[in-house]
CSV table of C-alpha atoms and ligand atoms in Angstrom, one decimal:
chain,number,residue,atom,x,y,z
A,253,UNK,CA,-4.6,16.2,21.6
A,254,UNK,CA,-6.3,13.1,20.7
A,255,UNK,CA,-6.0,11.5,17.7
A,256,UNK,CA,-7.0,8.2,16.1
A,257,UNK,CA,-5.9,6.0,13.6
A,258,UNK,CA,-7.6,4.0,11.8
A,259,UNK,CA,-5.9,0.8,9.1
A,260,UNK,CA,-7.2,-1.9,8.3
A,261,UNK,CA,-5.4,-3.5,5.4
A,262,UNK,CA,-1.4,-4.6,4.7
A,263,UNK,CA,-0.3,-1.5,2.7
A,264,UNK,CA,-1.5,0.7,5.6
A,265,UNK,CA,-0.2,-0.6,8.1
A,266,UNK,CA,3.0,-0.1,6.1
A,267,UNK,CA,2.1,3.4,5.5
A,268,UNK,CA,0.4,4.4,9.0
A,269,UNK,CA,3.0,2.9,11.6
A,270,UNK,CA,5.9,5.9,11.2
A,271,UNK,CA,2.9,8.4,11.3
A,272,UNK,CA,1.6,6.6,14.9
A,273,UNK,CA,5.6,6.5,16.0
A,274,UNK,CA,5.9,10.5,15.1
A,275,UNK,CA,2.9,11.4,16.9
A,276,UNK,CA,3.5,9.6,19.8
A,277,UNK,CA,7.1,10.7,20.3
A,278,UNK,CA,5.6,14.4,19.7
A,279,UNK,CA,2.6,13.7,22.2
A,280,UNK,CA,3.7,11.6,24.5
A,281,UNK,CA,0.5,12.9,26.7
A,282,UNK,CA,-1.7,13.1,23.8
A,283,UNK,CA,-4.7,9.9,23.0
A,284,UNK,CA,-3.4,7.7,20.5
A,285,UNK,CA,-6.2,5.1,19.8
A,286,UNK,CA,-5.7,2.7,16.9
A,287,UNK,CA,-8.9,1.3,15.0
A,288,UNK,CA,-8.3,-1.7,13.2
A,289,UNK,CA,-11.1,-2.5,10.7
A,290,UNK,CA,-10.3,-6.3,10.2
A,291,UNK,CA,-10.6,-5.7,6.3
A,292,UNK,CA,-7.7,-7.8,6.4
A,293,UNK,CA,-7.7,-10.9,9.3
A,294,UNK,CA,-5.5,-13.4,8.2
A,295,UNK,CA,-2.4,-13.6,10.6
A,296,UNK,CA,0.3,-13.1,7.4
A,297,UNK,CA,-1.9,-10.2,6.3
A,298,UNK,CA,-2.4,-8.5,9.5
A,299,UNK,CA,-0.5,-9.4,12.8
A,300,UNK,CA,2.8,-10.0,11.2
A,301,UNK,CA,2.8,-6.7,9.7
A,302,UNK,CA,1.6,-5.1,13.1
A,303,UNK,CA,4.5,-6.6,15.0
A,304,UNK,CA,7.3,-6.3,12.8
A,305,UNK,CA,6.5,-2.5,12.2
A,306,UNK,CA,6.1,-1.7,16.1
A,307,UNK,CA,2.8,-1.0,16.0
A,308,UNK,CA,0.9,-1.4,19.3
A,309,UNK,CA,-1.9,-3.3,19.8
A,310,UNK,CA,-5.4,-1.7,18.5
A,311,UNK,CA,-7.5,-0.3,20.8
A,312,UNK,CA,-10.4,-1.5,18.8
A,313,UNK,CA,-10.8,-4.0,16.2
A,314,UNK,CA,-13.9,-3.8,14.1
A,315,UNK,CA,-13.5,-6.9,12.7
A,316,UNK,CA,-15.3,-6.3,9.5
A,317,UNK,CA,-14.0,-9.2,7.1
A,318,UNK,CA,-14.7,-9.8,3.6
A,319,UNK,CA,-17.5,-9.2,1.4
A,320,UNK,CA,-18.8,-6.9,-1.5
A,321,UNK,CA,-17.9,-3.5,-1.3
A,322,UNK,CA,-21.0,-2.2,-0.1
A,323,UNK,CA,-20.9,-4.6,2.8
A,324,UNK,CA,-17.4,-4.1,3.8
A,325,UNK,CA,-17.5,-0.1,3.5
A,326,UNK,CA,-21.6,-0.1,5.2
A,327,UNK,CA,-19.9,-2.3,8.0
A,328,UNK,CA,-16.8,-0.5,8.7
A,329,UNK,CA,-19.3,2.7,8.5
A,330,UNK,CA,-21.5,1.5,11.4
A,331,UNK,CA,-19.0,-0.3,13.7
A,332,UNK,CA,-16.2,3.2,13.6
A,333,UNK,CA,-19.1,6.0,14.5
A,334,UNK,CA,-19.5,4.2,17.9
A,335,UNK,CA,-15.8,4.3,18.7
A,336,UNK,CA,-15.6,8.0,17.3
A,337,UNK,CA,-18.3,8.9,19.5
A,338,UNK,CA,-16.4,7.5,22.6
A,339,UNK,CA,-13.1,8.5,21.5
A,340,UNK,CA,-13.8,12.0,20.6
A,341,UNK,CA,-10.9,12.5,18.8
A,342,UNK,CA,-9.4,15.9,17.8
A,343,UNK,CA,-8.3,14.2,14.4
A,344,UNK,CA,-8.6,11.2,12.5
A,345,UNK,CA,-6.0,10.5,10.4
A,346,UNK,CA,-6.8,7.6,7.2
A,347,UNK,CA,-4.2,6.1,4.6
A,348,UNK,CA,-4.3,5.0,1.1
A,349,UNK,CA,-7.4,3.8,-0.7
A,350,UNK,CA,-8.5,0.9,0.5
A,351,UNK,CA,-12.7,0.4,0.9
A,352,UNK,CA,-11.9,1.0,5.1
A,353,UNK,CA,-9.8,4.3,4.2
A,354,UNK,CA,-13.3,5.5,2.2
A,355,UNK,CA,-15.3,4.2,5.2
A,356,UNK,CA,-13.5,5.7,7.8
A,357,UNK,CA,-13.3,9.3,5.9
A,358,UNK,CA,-17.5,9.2,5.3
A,359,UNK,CA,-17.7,8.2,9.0
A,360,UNK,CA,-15.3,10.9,10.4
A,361,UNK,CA,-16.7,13.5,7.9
A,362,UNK,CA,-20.5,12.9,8.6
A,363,UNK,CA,-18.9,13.2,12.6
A,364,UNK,CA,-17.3,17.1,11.5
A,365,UNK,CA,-14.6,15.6,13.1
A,366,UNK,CA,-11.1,17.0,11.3
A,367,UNK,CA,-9.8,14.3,8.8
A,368,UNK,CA,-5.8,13.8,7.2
A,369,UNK,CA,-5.2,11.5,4.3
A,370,UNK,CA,-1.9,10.0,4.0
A,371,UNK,CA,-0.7,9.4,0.3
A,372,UNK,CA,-3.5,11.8,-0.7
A,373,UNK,CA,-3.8,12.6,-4.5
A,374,UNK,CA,-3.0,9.8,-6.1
A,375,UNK,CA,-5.0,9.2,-9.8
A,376,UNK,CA,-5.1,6.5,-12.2
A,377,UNK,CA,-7.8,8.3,-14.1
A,378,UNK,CA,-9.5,4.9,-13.8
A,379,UNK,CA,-12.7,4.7,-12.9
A,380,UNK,CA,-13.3,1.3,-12.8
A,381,UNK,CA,-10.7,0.8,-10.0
A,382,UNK,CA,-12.5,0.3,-6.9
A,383,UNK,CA,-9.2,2.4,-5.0
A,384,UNK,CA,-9.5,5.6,-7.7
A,385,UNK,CA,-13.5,5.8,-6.6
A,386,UNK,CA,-11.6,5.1,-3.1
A,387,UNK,CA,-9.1,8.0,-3.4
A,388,UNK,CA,-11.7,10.7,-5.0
A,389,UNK,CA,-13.7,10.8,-2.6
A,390,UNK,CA,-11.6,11.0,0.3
A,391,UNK,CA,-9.4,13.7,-0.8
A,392,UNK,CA,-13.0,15.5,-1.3
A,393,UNK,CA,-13.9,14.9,2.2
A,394,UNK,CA,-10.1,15.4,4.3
A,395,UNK,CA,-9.1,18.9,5.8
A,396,UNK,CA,-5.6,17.8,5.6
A,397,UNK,CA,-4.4,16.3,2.7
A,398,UNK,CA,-0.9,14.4,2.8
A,399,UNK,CA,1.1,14.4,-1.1
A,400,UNK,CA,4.4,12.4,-1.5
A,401,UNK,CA,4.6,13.5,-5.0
A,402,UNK,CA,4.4,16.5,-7.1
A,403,UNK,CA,1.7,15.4,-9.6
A,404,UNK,CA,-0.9,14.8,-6.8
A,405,UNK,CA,-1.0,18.4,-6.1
A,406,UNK,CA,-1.8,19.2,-9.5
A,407,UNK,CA,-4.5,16.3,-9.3
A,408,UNK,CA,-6.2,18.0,-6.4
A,409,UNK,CA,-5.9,21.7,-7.4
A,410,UNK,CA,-7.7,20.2,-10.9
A,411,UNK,CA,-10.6,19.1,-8.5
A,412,UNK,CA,-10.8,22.2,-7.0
A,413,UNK,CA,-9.1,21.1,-3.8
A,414,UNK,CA,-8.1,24.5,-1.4
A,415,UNK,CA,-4.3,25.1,-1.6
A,416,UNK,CA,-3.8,25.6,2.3
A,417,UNK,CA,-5.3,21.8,2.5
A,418,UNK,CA,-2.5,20.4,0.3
A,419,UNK,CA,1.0,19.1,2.3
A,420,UNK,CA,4.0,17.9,0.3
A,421,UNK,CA,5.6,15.8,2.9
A,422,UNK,CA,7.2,12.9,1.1
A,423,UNK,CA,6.4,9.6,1.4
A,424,UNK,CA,5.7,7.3,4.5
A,425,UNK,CA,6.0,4.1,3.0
A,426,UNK,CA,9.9,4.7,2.3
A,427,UNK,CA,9.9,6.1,6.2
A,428,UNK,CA,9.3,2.4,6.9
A,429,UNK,CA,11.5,0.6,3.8
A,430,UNK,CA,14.3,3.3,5.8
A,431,UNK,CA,13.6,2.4,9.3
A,432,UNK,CA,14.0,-1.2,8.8
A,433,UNK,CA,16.3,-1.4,6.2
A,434,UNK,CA,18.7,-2.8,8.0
A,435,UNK,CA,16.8,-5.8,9.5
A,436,UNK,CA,15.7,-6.6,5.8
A,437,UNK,CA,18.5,-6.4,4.6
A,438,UNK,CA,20.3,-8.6,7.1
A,439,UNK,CA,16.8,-11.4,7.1
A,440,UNK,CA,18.8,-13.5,4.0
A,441,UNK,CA,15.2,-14.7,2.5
A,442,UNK,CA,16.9,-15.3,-0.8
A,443,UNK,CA,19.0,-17.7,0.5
A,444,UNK,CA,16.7,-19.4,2.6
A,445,UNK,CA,14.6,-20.1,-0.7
A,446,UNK,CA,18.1,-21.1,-2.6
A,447,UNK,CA,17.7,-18.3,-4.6
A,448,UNK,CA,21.0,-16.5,-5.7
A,449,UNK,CA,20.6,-12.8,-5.3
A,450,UNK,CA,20.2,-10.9,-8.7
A,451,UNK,CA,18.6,-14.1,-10.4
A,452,UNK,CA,15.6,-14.3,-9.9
A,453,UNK,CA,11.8,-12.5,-10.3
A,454,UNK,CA,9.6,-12.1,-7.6
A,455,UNK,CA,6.0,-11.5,-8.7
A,456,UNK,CA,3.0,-10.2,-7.0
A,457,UNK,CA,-0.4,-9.9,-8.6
A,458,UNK,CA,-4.1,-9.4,-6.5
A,459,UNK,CA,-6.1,-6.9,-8.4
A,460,UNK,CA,-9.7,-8.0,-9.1
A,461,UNK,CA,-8.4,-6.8,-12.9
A,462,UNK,CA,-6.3,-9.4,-13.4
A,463,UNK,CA,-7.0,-12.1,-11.1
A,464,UNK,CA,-10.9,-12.3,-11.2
A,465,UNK,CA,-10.9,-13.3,-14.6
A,466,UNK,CA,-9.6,-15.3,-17.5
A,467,UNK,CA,-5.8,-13.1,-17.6
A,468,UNK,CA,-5.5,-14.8,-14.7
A,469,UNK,CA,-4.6,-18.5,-16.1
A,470,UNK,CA,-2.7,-16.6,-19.2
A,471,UNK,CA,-0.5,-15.1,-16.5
A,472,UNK,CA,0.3,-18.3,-14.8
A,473,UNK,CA,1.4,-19.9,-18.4
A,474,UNK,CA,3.8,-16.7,-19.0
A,475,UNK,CA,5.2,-17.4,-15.6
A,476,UNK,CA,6.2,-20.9,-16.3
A,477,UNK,CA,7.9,-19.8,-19.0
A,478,UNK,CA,9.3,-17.1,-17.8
A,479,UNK,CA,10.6,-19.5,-15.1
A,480,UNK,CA,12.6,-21.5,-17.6
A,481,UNK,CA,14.7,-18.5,-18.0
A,482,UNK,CA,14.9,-17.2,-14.4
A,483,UNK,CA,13.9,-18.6,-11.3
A,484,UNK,CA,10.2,-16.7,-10.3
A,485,UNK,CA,9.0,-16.3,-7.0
A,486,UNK,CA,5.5,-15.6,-6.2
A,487,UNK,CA,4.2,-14.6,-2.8
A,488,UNK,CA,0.4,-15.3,-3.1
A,489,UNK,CA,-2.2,-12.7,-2.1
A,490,UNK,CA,-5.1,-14.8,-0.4
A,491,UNK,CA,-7.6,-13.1,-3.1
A,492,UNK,CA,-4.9,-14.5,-6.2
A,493,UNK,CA,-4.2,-18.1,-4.1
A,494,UNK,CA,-8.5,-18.5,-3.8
A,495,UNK,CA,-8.7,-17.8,-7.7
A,496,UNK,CA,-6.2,-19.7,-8.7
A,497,UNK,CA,-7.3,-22.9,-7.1
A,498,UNK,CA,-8.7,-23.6,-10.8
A,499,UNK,CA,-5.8,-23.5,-12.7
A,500,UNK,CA,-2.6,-25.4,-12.9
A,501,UNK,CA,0.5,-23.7,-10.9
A,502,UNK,CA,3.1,-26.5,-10.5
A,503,UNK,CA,5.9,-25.5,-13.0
A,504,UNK,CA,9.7,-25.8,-12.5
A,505,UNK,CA,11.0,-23.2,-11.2
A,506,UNK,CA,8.2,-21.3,-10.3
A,507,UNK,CA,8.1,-20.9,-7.0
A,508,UNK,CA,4.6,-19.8,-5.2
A,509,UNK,CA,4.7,-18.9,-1.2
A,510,UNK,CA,2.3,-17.7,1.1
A,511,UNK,CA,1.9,-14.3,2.0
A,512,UNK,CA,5.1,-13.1,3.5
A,513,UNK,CA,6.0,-10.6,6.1
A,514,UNK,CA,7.7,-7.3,5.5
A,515,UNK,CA,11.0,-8.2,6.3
A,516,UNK,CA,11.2,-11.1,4.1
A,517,UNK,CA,9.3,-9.3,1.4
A,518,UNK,CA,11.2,-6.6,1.9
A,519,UNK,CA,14.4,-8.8,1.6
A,520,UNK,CA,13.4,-10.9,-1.1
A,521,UNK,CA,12.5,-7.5,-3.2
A,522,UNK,CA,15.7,-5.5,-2.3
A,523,UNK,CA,17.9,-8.9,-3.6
A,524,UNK,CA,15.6,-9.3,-6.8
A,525,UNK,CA,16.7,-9.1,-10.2
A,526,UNK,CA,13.6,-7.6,-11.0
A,527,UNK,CA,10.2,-7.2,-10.0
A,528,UNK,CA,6.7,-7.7,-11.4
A,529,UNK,CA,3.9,-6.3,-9.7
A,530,UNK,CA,0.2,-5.2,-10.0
A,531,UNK,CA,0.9,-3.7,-6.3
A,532,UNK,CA,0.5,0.5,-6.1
A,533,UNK,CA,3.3,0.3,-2.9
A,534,UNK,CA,5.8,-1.7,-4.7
A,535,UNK,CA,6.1,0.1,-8.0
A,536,UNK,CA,7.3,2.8,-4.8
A,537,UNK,CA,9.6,0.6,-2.6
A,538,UNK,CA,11.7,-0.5,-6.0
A,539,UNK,CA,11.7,2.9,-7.2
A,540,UNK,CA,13.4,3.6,-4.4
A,541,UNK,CA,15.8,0.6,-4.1
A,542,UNK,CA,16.8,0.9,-7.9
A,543,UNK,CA,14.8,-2.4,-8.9
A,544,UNK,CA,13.4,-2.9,-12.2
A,545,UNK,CA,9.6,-3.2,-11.9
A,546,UNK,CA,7.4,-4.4,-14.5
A,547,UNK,CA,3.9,-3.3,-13.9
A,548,UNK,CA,1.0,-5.1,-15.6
A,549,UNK,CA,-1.5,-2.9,-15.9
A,550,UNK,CA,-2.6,-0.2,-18.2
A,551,UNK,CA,-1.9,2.8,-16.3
A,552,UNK,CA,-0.6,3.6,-13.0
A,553,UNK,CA,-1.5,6.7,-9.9
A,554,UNK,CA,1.8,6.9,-9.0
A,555,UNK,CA,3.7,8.0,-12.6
A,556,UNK,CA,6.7,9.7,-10.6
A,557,UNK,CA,7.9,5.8,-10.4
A,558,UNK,CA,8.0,5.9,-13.8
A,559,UNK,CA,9.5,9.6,-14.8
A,560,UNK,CA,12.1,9.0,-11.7
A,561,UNK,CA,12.4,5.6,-11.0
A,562,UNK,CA,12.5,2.5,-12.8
A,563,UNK,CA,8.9,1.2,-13.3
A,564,UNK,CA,7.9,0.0,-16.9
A,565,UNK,CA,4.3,0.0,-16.9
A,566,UNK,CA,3.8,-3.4,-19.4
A,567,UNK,CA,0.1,-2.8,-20.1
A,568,UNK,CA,-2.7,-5.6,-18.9
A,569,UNK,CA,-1.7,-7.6,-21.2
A,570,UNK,CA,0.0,-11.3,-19.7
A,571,UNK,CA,1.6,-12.1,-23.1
A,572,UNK,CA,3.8,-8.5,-22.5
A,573,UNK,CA,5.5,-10.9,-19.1
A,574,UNK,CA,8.0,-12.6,-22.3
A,575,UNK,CA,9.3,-9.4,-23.0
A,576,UNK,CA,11.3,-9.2,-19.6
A,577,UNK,CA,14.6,-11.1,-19.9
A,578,UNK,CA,15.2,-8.7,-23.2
A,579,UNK,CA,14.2,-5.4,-21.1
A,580,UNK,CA,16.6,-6.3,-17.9
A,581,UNK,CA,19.9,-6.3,-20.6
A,582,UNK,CA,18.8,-2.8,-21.3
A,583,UNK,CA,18.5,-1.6,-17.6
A,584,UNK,CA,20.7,1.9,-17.0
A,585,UNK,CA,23.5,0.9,-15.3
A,586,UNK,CA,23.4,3.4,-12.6
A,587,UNK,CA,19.7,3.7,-10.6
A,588,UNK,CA,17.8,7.2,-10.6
A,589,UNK,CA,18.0,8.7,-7.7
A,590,UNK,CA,14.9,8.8,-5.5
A,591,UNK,CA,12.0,11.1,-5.9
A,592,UNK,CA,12.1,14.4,-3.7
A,593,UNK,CA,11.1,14.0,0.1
A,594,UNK,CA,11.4,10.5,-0.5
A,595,UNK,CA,13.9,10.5,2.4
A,596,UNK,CA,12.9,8.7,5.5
A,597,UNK,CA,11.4,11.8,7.2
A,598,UNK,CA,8.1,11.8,5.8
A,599,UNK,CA,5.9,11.1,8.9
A,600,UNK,CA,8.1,13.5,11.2
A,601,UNK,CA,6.7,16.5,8.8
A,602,UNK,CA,3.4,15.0,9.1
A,603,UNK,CA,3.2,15.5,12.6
A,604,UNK,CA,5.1,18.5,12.4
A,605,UNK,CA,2.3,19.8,10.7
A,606,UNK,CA,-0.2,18.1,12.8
A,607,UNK,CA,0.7,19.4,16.0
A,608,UNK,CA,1.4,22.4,14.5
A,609,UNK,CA,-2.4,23.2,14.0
A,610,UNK,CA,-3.3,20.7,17.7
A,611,UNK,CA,-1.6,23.8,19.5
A,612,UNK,CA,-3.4,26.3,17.5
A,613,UNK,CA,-7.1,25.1,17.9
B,994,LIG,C1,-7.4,-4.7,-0.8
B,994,LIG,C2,-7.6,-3.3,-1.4
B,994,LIG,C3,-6.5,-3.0,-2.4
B,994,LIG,C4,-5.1,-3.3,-1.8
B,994,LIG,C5,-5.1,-4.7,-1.2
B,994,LIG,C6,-3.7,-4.9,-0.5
B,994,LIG,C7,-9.9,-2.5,-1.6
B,994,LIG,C8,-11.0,-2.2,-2.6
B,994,LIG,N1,-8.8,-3.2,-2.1
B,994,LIG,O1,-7.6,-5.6,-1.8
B,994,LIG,O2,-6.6,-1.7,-2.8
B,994,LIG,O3,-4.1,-3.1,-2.8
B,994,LIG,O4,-6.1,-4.8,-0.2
B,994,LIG,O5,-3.6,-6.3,-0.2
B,994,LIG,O6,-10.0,-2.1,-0.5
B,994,LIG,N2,-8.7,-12.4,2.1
B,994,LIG,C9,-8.3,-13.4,3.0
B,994,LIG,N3,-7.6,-13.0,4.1
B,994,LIG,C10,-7.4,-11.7,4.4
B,994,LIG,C11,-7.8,-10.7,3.5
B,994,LIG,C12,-8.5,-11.1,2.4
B,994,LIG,O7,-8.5,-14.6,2.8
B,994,LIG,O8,-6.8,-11.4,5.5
B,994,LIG,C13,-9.4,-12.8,0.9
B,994,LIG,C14,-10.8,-13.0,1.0
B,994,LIG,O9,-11.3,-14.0,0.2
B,994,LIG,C15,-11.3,-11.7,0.4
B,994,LIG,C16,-10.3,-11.4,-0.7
B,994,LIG,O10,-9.1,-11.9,-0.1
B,994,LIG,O11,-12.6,-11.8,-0.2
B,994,LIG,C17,-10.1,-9.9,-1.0
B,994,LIG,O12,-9.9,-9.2,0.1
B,994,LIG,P1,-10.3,-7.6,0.2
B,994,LIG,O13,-9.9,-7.0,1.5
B,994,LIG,O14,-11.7,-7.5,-0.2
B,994,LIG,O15,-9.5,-6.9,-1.0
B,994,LIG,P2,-8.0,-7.2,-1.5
B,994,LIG,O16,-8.0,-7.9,-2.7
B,994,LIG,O17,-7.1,-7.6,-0.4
C-alpha cells in the first residue's frame, strides 16, 4: 500500500506523527511518503517539532510560505498534484484545518485519489474562521473521516455525511501528549524560567481574531496586570510577535518567549497553574492533563473540552482575562476524567482501519 502524508503546519505535525508511526509499523513494506507544505518554515515552528516527534524527514517539501489565503492554498494546490502524480498513492491521509489541510484534500480529490481526515468534524459554527471554511469542506471531500469526539459525528451526519465514512477513533494529539509524556515531564522548563510549578499562567494567542486588530494591545494591558498577581508566560506565535511589534510588551512579570518546542511547551503546560489560550489543540492537551484553560474567544469546535474537561470559554473579550485569579479558587478539586478514546491508542485504530480497507481493494 502506498500512502502519503501530507502537514505542513505545528499542530499537524503534532497530530500526524502517531498516524505515520502506526502505519509504518503495520506496513513496514508499504510507501510512506511525507509532503511537507512549508506553510510553516521557521525552524521553532517546523523542524523542532519534526525531530522531537520522530518524524522522518519529508520526502518532499513544497515550500509554500506565507501569504493570503488564496496564494497559500493555489500554491500548495499546484506544487502537491505533481508529487501525487509521481507518488501514486493508494491514500492520502490530511489533518486538522489548516489552509494546506484544504489544499491537499481539493488536490487529492480532483486526483479521485482516496482521502482520510484526521480530527474530522470539528464545528465552531463560525464562518468567519478561516479553519471552519477549512474543516467544511474537507469533511465534504474525504472518504474516510477520522472523529475523536462524539459531537463531530452528529456535525457530519447534519451535513449529510454517509455513516460508513464516519470513524470514532479518539484522539491523536493525546497519542503524542502519551507517548512523550515522560520526556516532558522530566524537561523541568519551569524551573529553567524560575518559575515555581502551580504559579504561574502560560498564555498563547495567534488567531487573526484577536491579534490582527485593536484586542490585541487590550490583551497585552490585561496581561500586565494579570502579571502582578501571577507570574505569566507567553510563548509568542511569529504571526502575534510581528503584530505586536507596535505595542508595548515589557511588564514585570510578564514573561514573553519565542516559540517553543513540544517538550518544553508540553512541560511548561503540564506544570501551569492555568492556561489561556486562543489555540484549538490546547483547549485538548489541558483537558486532558486536568489544567484550567481559559479560552478567549466566543465559541469553540471542540465543546467536549468544555462538557468533560476543564475549559472556560471567556468570550473575545480581553477585559474577561481579570476575572482569572477569582475563577482558579473555584477550580473542582479533583480533574474530570478524560473524554472517551482519549487514551493513547488513537492512531493504532486509525490504521487499523486503514489497512483494514488497503487489504480489501
Ligand atoms: C495557522 C493556521 C491555524 C493554526 C496555526 C497554528 C490557517 C488558516 N491557519 O495559522 O489554524 O492554528 O497555523 O500555528 O491555516 N510565520 C512565520 N514563520 C512561520 C510561520 C508563520 O514567521 O514558520 C508568520 C508569517 O508572518 C505569516 C504568519 O506567521 O504570515 C501567519 O502564518 P500562517 O501560516 O498564515 O497562519 P498561522 O497564523 O500560523
Amino acid at each position: 500500500m502506498r500512502i502519503v502524508y501530507v502537514v505542513g503546519t505545528r499542530p499537524n505535525f503534532v497530530k500526524t506523527a502517531p498516524v505515520i508511526a502506526a502505519l509504518r509499523a503495520r506496513l513496514p513494506e508499504g510507501r510512506h511518503a511525507i509532503v511537507h507544505t512549508g506553510q510553516h518554515y521557521d525552524r521553532l515552528m517546523s523542524e523542532v517539532f519534526l525531530e522531537e516527534l520522530g518524524v522522518p524527514a519529508p520526502d518532499h517539501m513544497l515550500e509554500v510560505g506565507s501569504g493570503s489565503h488564496a496564494q497559500q492554498t493555489a500554491r500548495v494546490i499546484e506544487r502537491l498534484e505533481p508529487v501525487l502524480i509521481e507518488e501514486r498513492p493508494d491514500l492520502v491521509i490530511v489533518p486538522g484545518d489548516v489552509n494546506s489541510t484544504l489544499a491537499a484534500a481539493l488536490t487529492t480529490a480532483k486526483l479521485q485519489i482516496p482521502l482520510a481526515h484526521i480530527e474530522s468534524g470539528l464545528r465552531s459554527f463560525d464562518r468567519t474562521m478561516p479553519e471552519e471554511l477549512n474543516r467544511i469542506v474537507t469533511d465534504q471531500l474525504a472518504d474516510h473521516l477520522f472523529l475523536h469526539s462524539a459531537e463531530a459525528a452528529e456535525n457530519l451526519r447534519a451535513e449529510g455525511i454517509a455513516e460508513e465514512r464516519l470513524h470514532f477513533v479518539g484522539n491523536t494529539m493525546i497519542d503524542t501528549l502519551v507517548a512523550l509524556e515522560n520526556r516532558f515531564r522530566a524537561a523541568g522548563a519551569a524551573s529553567r524560567l524560575d518559575l515555581e510549578p502551580g504559579s504561574y499562567v502560560l498564555v498563547t494567542l495567534h488567531r487573526p481574531a484577536l491579534v490582527d486588530g485593536p484586542l490585541l494591545r487590550q490583551t497585552i494591558e490585561q496581561l500586565a496586570a494579570l502579571a502582578r498577581e501571577m507570574p505569566v508566560v507567553f510563548p509568542v506565535h511569529p504571526r502575534t510577535r510581528a503584530k505586536m511589534e507596535a505595542i508595548d510588551s515589557e511588564h514585570p512579570g510578564l514573561l514573553l518567549t519565542e516559540p517553543l518546542g513540544y517538550l518544553d511547551f508540553l512541560s511548561l503546560l503540564a506544570d501551569a497553574g492555568a492556561v489561556l489560550t486562543d489555540s484549538g489543540g490546547i483547549q485538548e492537551e489541558t483537558t486532558y492533563l486536568g489544567i484550567p484553560c481559559f479560552t478567549l474567544r466566543d465559541n469553540t469546535e471542540r465543546p467536549v473540552t468544555i462538557e468533560s474537561g476543564t475549559n472556560t470559554l471567556l468570550g473575545l473579550d480581553p477585559a474577561a482575562i481579570a476575572t482569572i485569579p477569582a475563577a482558579l479558587t473555584q477550580q473542582p478539586a479533583a480533574a474530570p476524567p478524560p473524554p472517551p478514546l482519549w487514551d493513547g491508542h488513537a492512531a493504532e485504530r486509525i490504521a487499523e482501519i486503514v489497512t483494514g480497507q488497503g487489504q480489501s481493494q
